[in-house]
Tab-separated table of C-alpha atoms in Angstrom:
chain	number	residue	atom	x	y	z
A	1	MET	CA	49.264	50.513	-143.937
A	2	THR	CA	47.985	48.900	-140.991
A	3	ILE	CA	47.292	50.607	-137.406
A	4	THR	CA	50.417	48.719	-136.036
A	5	GLU	CA	52.665	50.234	-138.884
A	6	LEU	CA	51.115	53.833	-138.001
A	7	SER	CA	51.837	53.618	-134.209
A	8	VAL	CA	55.205	52.342	-134.916
A	9	LYS	CA	55.986	55.117	-137.763
A	10	ALA	CA	54.581	57.553	-135.275
A	11	VAL	CA	56.469	56.471	-132.436
A	12	PRO	CA	59.989	54.948	-134.217
A	13	ASN	CA	61.833	55.253	-130.538
A	14	ALA	CA	59.427	55.358	-127.975
A	15	PRO	CA	60.890	56.400	-124.406
A	16	ARG	CA	61.492	53.595	-122.100
A	17	SER	CA	58.991	53.850	-118.969
A	18	HIS	CA	60.379	54.461	-115.458
A	19	GLY	CA	58.601	51.433	-114.295
A	20	SER	CA	60.325	48.553	-112.893
A	21	LEU	CA	61.552	45.564	-115.171
A	22	PHE	CA	59.666	43.699	-112.591
A	23	THR	CA	56.313	45.208	-113.307
A	24	HIS	CA	56.607	45.033	-117.169
A	25	THR	CA	57.540	41.412	-116.985
A	26	SER	CA	54.523	40.343	-114.701
A	27	VAL	CA	52.267	41.975	-117.144
A	28	LEU	CA	53.671	40.343	-120.068
A	29	VAL	CA	53.833	37.072	-117.877
A	30	GLY	CA	50.241	37.343	-117.647
A	31	ARG	CA	49.538	37.334	-121.309
A	32	ASN	CA	51.652	34.276	-121.649
A	33	LEU	CA	49.835	32.592	-118.643
A	34	SER	CA	46.425	33.213	-120.256
A	35	LYS	CA	47.419	30.773	-122.901
A	36	LEU	CA	47.693	27.918	-120.417
A	37	ARG	CA	44.239	28.870	-119.054
A	38	THR	CA	42.662	28.591	-122.216
A	39	SER	CA	44.587	25.546	-123.617
A	40	PRO	CA	45.206	23.438	-120.921
A	41	GLN	CA	46.118	20.716	-123.566
A	42	ILE	CA	49.484	22.357	-124.319
A	43	VAL	CA	50.600	20.971	-120.366
A	44	ILE	CA	48.994	17.544	-121.169
A	45	PHE	CA	50.610	17.033	-124.118
A	46	SER	CA	53.873	18.119	-122.843
A	47	ALA	CA	53.543	15.567	-120.342
A	48	LEU	CA	52.001	12.839	-122.642
A	49	GLN	CA	54.961	12.756	-124.931
A	50	PRO	CA	57.902	11.621	-122.372
A	51	ILE	CA	55.291	9.418	-120.749
A	52	ILE	CA	54.804	7.481	-124.038
A	53	MET	CA	58.720	7.490	-124.570
A	54	MET	CA	59.262	6.158	-121.082
A	55	LEU	CA	56.799	3.437	-121.517
A	56	MET	CA	58.304	2.418	-124.686
A	57	PHE	CA	61.762	2.401	-123.584
A	58	MET	CA	60.768	0.278	-120.743
A	59	VAL	CA	59.447	-2.386	-123.164
A	60	LEU	CA	62.404	-2.181	-125.547
A	61	PHE	CA	65.504	-1.872	-123.173
A	62	ALA	CA	64.479	-3.076	-119.538
A	63	GLY	CA	65.357	-6.883	-120.479
A	64	SER	CA	68.785	-5.876	-121.809
A	65	VAL	CA	69.846	-3.202	-119.645
A	66	SER	CA	68.652	-4.271	-116.121
A	67	GLY	CA	66.717	-7.346	-116.391
A	68	SER	CA	63.848	-6.229	-115.276
A	69	GLN	CA	60.898	-3.038	-116.380
A	70	THR	CA	60.810	-2.111	-112.317
A	71	LYS	CA	64.440	-1.933	-111.976
A	72	TYR	CA	64.992	-0.326	-115.426
A	73	LEU	CA	62.635	2.201	-114.086
A	74	GLN	CA	64.648	3.370	-111.142
A	75	PHE	CA	67.076	4.130	-113.971
A	76	LEU	CA	65.347	5.635	-116.876
A	77	LEU	CA	62.626	7.985	-114.874
A	78	PRO	CA	65.310	10.628	-113.743
A	79	GLY	CA	66.618	10.157	-117.161
A	80	MET	CA	63.821	10.951	-118.730
A	81	LEU	CA	63.034	13.969	-116.589
A	82	ALA	CA	66.601	15.306	-117.413
A	83	GLN	CA	65.770	14.737	-121.352
A	84	ASN	CA	62.530	16.508	-120.987
A	85	ALA	CA	64.130	19.064	-119.553
A	86	ALA	CA	65.940	19.981	-122.940
A	87	PHE	CA	63.139	19.316	-125.212
A	88	MET	CA	60.475	21.503	-123.087
A	89	VAL	CA	62.335	24.820	-123.957
A	90	THR	CA	61.438	24.315	-127.947
A	91	THR	CA	57.807	26.060	-127.530
A	92	VAL	CA	59.856	29.095	-126.079
A	93	GLY	CA	61.471	29.895	-129.217
A	94	GLN	CA	58.573	28.913	-131.375
A	95	ALA	CA	56.343	31.509	-129.205
A	96	ILE	CA	58.632	34.438	-129.493
A	97	ASN	CA	59.431	33.792	-133.412
A	98	GLY	CA	55.407	33.597	-133.636
A	99	ASP	CA	55.075	37.041	-132.185
A	100	ILE	CA	57.530	38.363	-134.466
A	101	GLN	CA	55.688	37.016	-137.371
A	102	LYS	CA	52.196	38.321	-136.203
A	103	GLY	CA	53.583	41.726	-135.500
A	104	ILE	CA	53.226	41.933	-131.712
A	105	PHE	CA	56.880	43.030	-131.786
A	106	ASP	CA	55.909	46.213	-134.011
A	107	ARG	CA	53.410	47.061	-131.026
A	108	PHE	CA	56.468	46.300	-128.424
A	109	ARG	CA	58.276	48.621	-130.275
A	110	SER	CA	56.006	51.567	-129.907
A	111	LEU	CA	55.220	50.798	-126.084
A	112	PRO	CA	57.685	52.544	-123.081
A	113	ILE	CA	58.624	48.855	-121.641
A	114	ALA	CA	61.720	47.494	-120.427
A	115	ARG	CA	63.572	46.075	-123.729
A	116	SER	CA	64.281	42.754	-122.185
A	117	ALA	CA	60.851	42.359	-120.224
A	118	PRO	CA	58.951	40.600	-123.375
A	119	LEU	CA	62.148	38.005	-123.315
A	120	LEU	CA	61.691	37.294	-119.650
A	121	ALA	CA	57.956	37.027	-119.786
A	122	HIS	CA	58.016	34.410	-122.581
A	123	ILE	CA	60.481	32.382	-120.290
A	124	LEU	CA	58.747	33.050	-116.830
A	125	GLY	CA	55.240	32.485	-118.624
A	126	ASP	CA	56.634	28.902	-119.840
A	127	LEU	CA	58.028	27.870	-116.410
A	128	PRO	CA	54.437	26.478	-114.926
A	129	ARG	CA	53.911	24.615	-118.177
A	130	GLN	CA	57.270	22.819	-117.656
A	131	ALA	CA	56.822	22.560	-113.851
A	132	ALA	CA	53.258	20.640	-114.389
A	133	ALA	CA	54.935	18.399	-116.965
A	134	THR	CA	57.695	17.506	-114.712
A	135	SER	CA	55.410	16.988	-111.627
A	136	VAL	CA	52.890	14.645	-113.926
A	137	ILE	CA	55.894	12.561	-115.296
A	138	LEU	CA	57.029	12.025	-112.034
A	139	GLY	CA	53.759	11.284	-110.564
A	140	PHE	CA	53.073	8.797	-113.179
A	141	GLY	CA	56.596	7.219	-112.757
A	142	VAL	CA	55.563	6.823	-109.054
A	143	ALA	CA	52.041	5.364	-110.216
A	144	VAL	CA	53.874	2.321	-112.310
A	145	GLY	CA	56.421	1.513	-109.909
A	146	PHE	CA	59.092	4.202	-109.381
A	147	ARG	CA	60.140	4.422	-105.950
A	148	VAL	CA	61.855	7.514	-104.273
A	149	HIS	CA	64.324	6.670	-101.375
A	150	THR	CA	65.217	10.121	-100.505
A	151	ASP	CA	62.971	12.873	-98.416
A	152	PRO	CA	60.627	15.179	-99.887
A	153	LEU	CA	63.316	18.170	-99.760
A	154	SER	CA	65.275	16.058	-102.106
A	155	VAL	CA	62.432	15.643	-104.670
A	156	LEU	CA	61.877	19.084	-104.385
A	157	LEU	CA	65.639	19.942	-105.014
A	158	ALA	CA	65.451	17.304	-107.960
A	159	ILE	CA	62.220	19.400	-109.530
A	160	LEU	CA	64.056	22.693	-109.271
A	161	LEU	CA	67.193	21.616	-110.874
A	162	VAL	CA	65.102	20.039	-113.764
A	163	LEU	CA	63.526	23.744	-114.016
A	164	LEU	CA	66.747	25.410	-113.839
A	165	VAL	CA	68.159	23.656	-116.780
A	166	SER	CA	64.936	24.166	-118.684
A	167	PHE	CA	65.242	28.050	-117.701
A	168	SER	CA	69.057	28.153	-118.935
A	169	PHE	CA	68.102	26.541	-122.133
A	170	SER	CA	65.257	28.442	-122.700
A	171	TRP	CA	67.754	31.437	-123.472
A	172	ILE	CA	69.169	29.219	-126.094
A	173	ALA	CA	65.628	28.661	-127.828
A	174	LEU	CA	64.839	31.945	-127.370
A	175	THR	CA	67.959	33.402	-129.270
A	176	ILE	CA	67.018	30.922	-132.324
A	177	GLY	CA	63.690	31.867	-132.085
A	178	LEU	CA	64.823	35.565	-132.712
A	179	VAL	CA	66.838	35.015	-135.565
A	180	ALA	CA	64.755	32.574	-137.314
A	181	ASP	CA	62.887	33.317	-140.406
A	182	LYS	CA	59.828	31.444	-139.064
A	183	PRO	CA	58.695	29.203	-136.607
A	184	GLU	CA	59.132	25.928	-138.170
A	185	SER	CA	62.727	26.704	-138.526
A	186	VAL	CA	62.775	27.143	-134.713
A	187	ASN	CA	61.981	23.507	-134.140
A	188	MET	CA	64.401	22.217	-136.386
A	189	LEU	CA	67.089	24.393	-135.386
A	190	VAL	CA	66.335	23.879	-131.647
A	191	MET	CA	66.164	19.983	-132.281
A	192	MET	CA	69.460	19.512	-134.052
A	193	LEU	CA	70.876	21.146	-131.349
A	194	LEU	CA	69.391	19.438	-128.507
A	195	PHE	CA	69.173	15.843	-129.802
A	196	PRO	CA	73.024	15.256	-129.359
A	197	LEU	CA	72.382	16.547	-125.735
A	198	ALA	CA	69.451	14.505	-124.680
A	199	PHE	CA	70.399	11.054	-126.630
A	200	GLY	CA	74.144	11.229	-126.382
A	201	SER	CA	73.748	11.091	-122.647
A	202	ASN	CA	73.417	8.664	-119.905
A	203	THR	CA	69.612	9.043	-119.754
A	204	LEU	CA	68.778	5.558	-121.221
A	205	VAL	CA	71.798	3.250	-120.475
A	206	ALA	CA	74.908	3.672	-118.012
A	207	THR	CA	77.701	5.331	-119.711
A	208	THR	CA	80.094	2.423	-119.016
A	209	SER	CA	77.695	0.468	-121.443
A	210	LEU	CA	78.672	2.630	-124.537
A	211	PRO	CA	81.424	2.857	-126.680
A	212	GLY	CA	84.599	4.455	-125.665
A	213	TRP	CA	84.555	7.363	-128.271
A	214	LEU	CA	80.690	7.867	-127.054
A	215	GLN	CA	81.759	7.982	-123.174
A	216	ALA	CA	83.877	10.920	-123.434
A	217	TRP	CA	81.184	12.868	-124.896
A	218	VAL	CA	78.348	11.594	-122.402
A	219	LYS	CA	81.028	12.304	-119.414
A	220	ILE	CA	81.154	16.207	-120.510
A	221	ASN	CA	77.503	16.228	-121.375
A	222	PRO	CA	75.455	18.563	-119.492
A	223	VAL	CA	72.282	16.626	-119.793
A	224	SER	CA	74.246	13.268	-118.201
A	225	HIS	CA	75.272	15.290	-115.188
A	226	LEU	CA	71.778	16.722	-114.762
A	227	ALA	CA	70.133	12.780	-114.963
A	228	THR	CA	72.940	11.957	-112.769
A	229	ALA	CA	72.119	14.649	-110.147
A	230	VAL	CA	68.375	13.864	-110.279
A	231	ARG	CA	68.767	10.002	-109.737
A	232	ASP	CA	70.934	10.743	-106.809
A	233	LEU	CA	68.243	13.180	-105.274
A	234	LEU	CA	65.775	10.552	-105.770
A	235	SER	CA	67.090	7.270	-104.960
A	236	GLY	CA	70.052	8.114	-103.005
A	237	PRO	CA	73.146	9.661	-103.123
A	238	THR	CA	76.303	8.538	-104.481
A	239	SER	CA	79.955	9.648	-104.194
A	240	SER	CA	79.275	11.627	-107.260
A	241	ALA	CA	75.933	13.419	-105.983
A	242	GLY	CA	77.615	16.769	-104.809
A	243	SER	CA	79.586	16.711	-108.244
A	244	ALA	CA	76.715	16.427	-110.259
A	245	ILE	CA	74.552	19.164	-108.827
A	246	GLY	CA	77.454	21.730	-108.926
A	247	THR	CA	78.297	21.045	-112.663
A	248	THR	CA	74.514	21.527	-113.681
A	249	VAL	CA	74.323	24.536	-111.461
A	250	LEU	CA	77.552	25.706	-113.034
A	251	THR	CA	76.517	24.735	-116.609
A	252	CYS	CA	73.248	26.634	-116.361
A	253	ALA	CA	75.206	29.494	-115.090
A	254	VAL	CA	77.682	29.495	-118.456
A	255	VAL	CA	74.882	29.137	-120.594
A	256	LEU	CA	73.022	32.108	-119.144
A	257	VAL	CA	76.341	34.286	-119.059
A	258	VAL	CA	76.571	33.483	-122.679
A	259	PHE	CA	72.982	33.402	-124.001
A	260	VAL	CA	71.166	36.154	-122.159
A	261	PRO	CA	73.349	38.828	-124.101
A	262	LEU	CA	72.962	37.243	-127.481
A	263	ALA	CA	69.032	36.952	-127.125
A	264	VAL	CA	69.054	40.686	-125.821
A	265	ARG	CA	71.077	41.856	-128.694
A	266	ALA	CA	69.134	39.767	-131.222
A	267	TYR	CA	65.987	41.400	-129.878
A	268	THR	CA	67.436	44.714	-129.792
A	269	ARG	CA	68.150	44.328	-133.449
A	270	LYS	CA	64.594	43.436	-134.044
A	271	LEU	CA	63.472	46.942	-132.674
């Protein structure tokens, strides 16, 4: 019998601390941020993959979609930011599932902390990585020819909108990570869910160039609305600018309302 098992048996239902959720979450966020400090390659790889994909798509699709790589880049970069917002959340589900497999949740069970603190800590602790990766992708795009036609406030709003989507989608990945049997399963399940959202969208090509049956899905796809909103914020507003931003925020709210309780319930069942 391990020390962890003894502590769990000794304190099967540890009383919750009277400390605030903010305090408990802050301490656990520090634990997650320490991983980024000791492994900066995590941030590098998070940005490198979408950059490679962006360069590949520029070579493959620029001629047929826009006629030139520079013109296509203006369309593609916001789409890659939106697509990456969905893909980046996979690590959140893998991380919390890894904690379960390593027995760290057994320690949480014996500690007098707020039940939702470990969940929030995993997500908030991952946001700096997501913000850094988003900034690097945008900076690289500018370096290879992308031009921002709006003001700095609009650029900041675009980045915050991408992070808001990542934050809300992280709760989906978190829920999957809590119910999956191993980290490898988390990756497969999250990807199966996110691939139709990421690629069945207007991130790579305009909606009007797609088959009619696919256009119906693209028009309701939240990743499409995010891509449109980011394009408007970086390249200049269109008639759909306010609608795309509002729809994106509303979608995030719906995802949070549905998946936060599901994640908390799945976590509580693990205790």
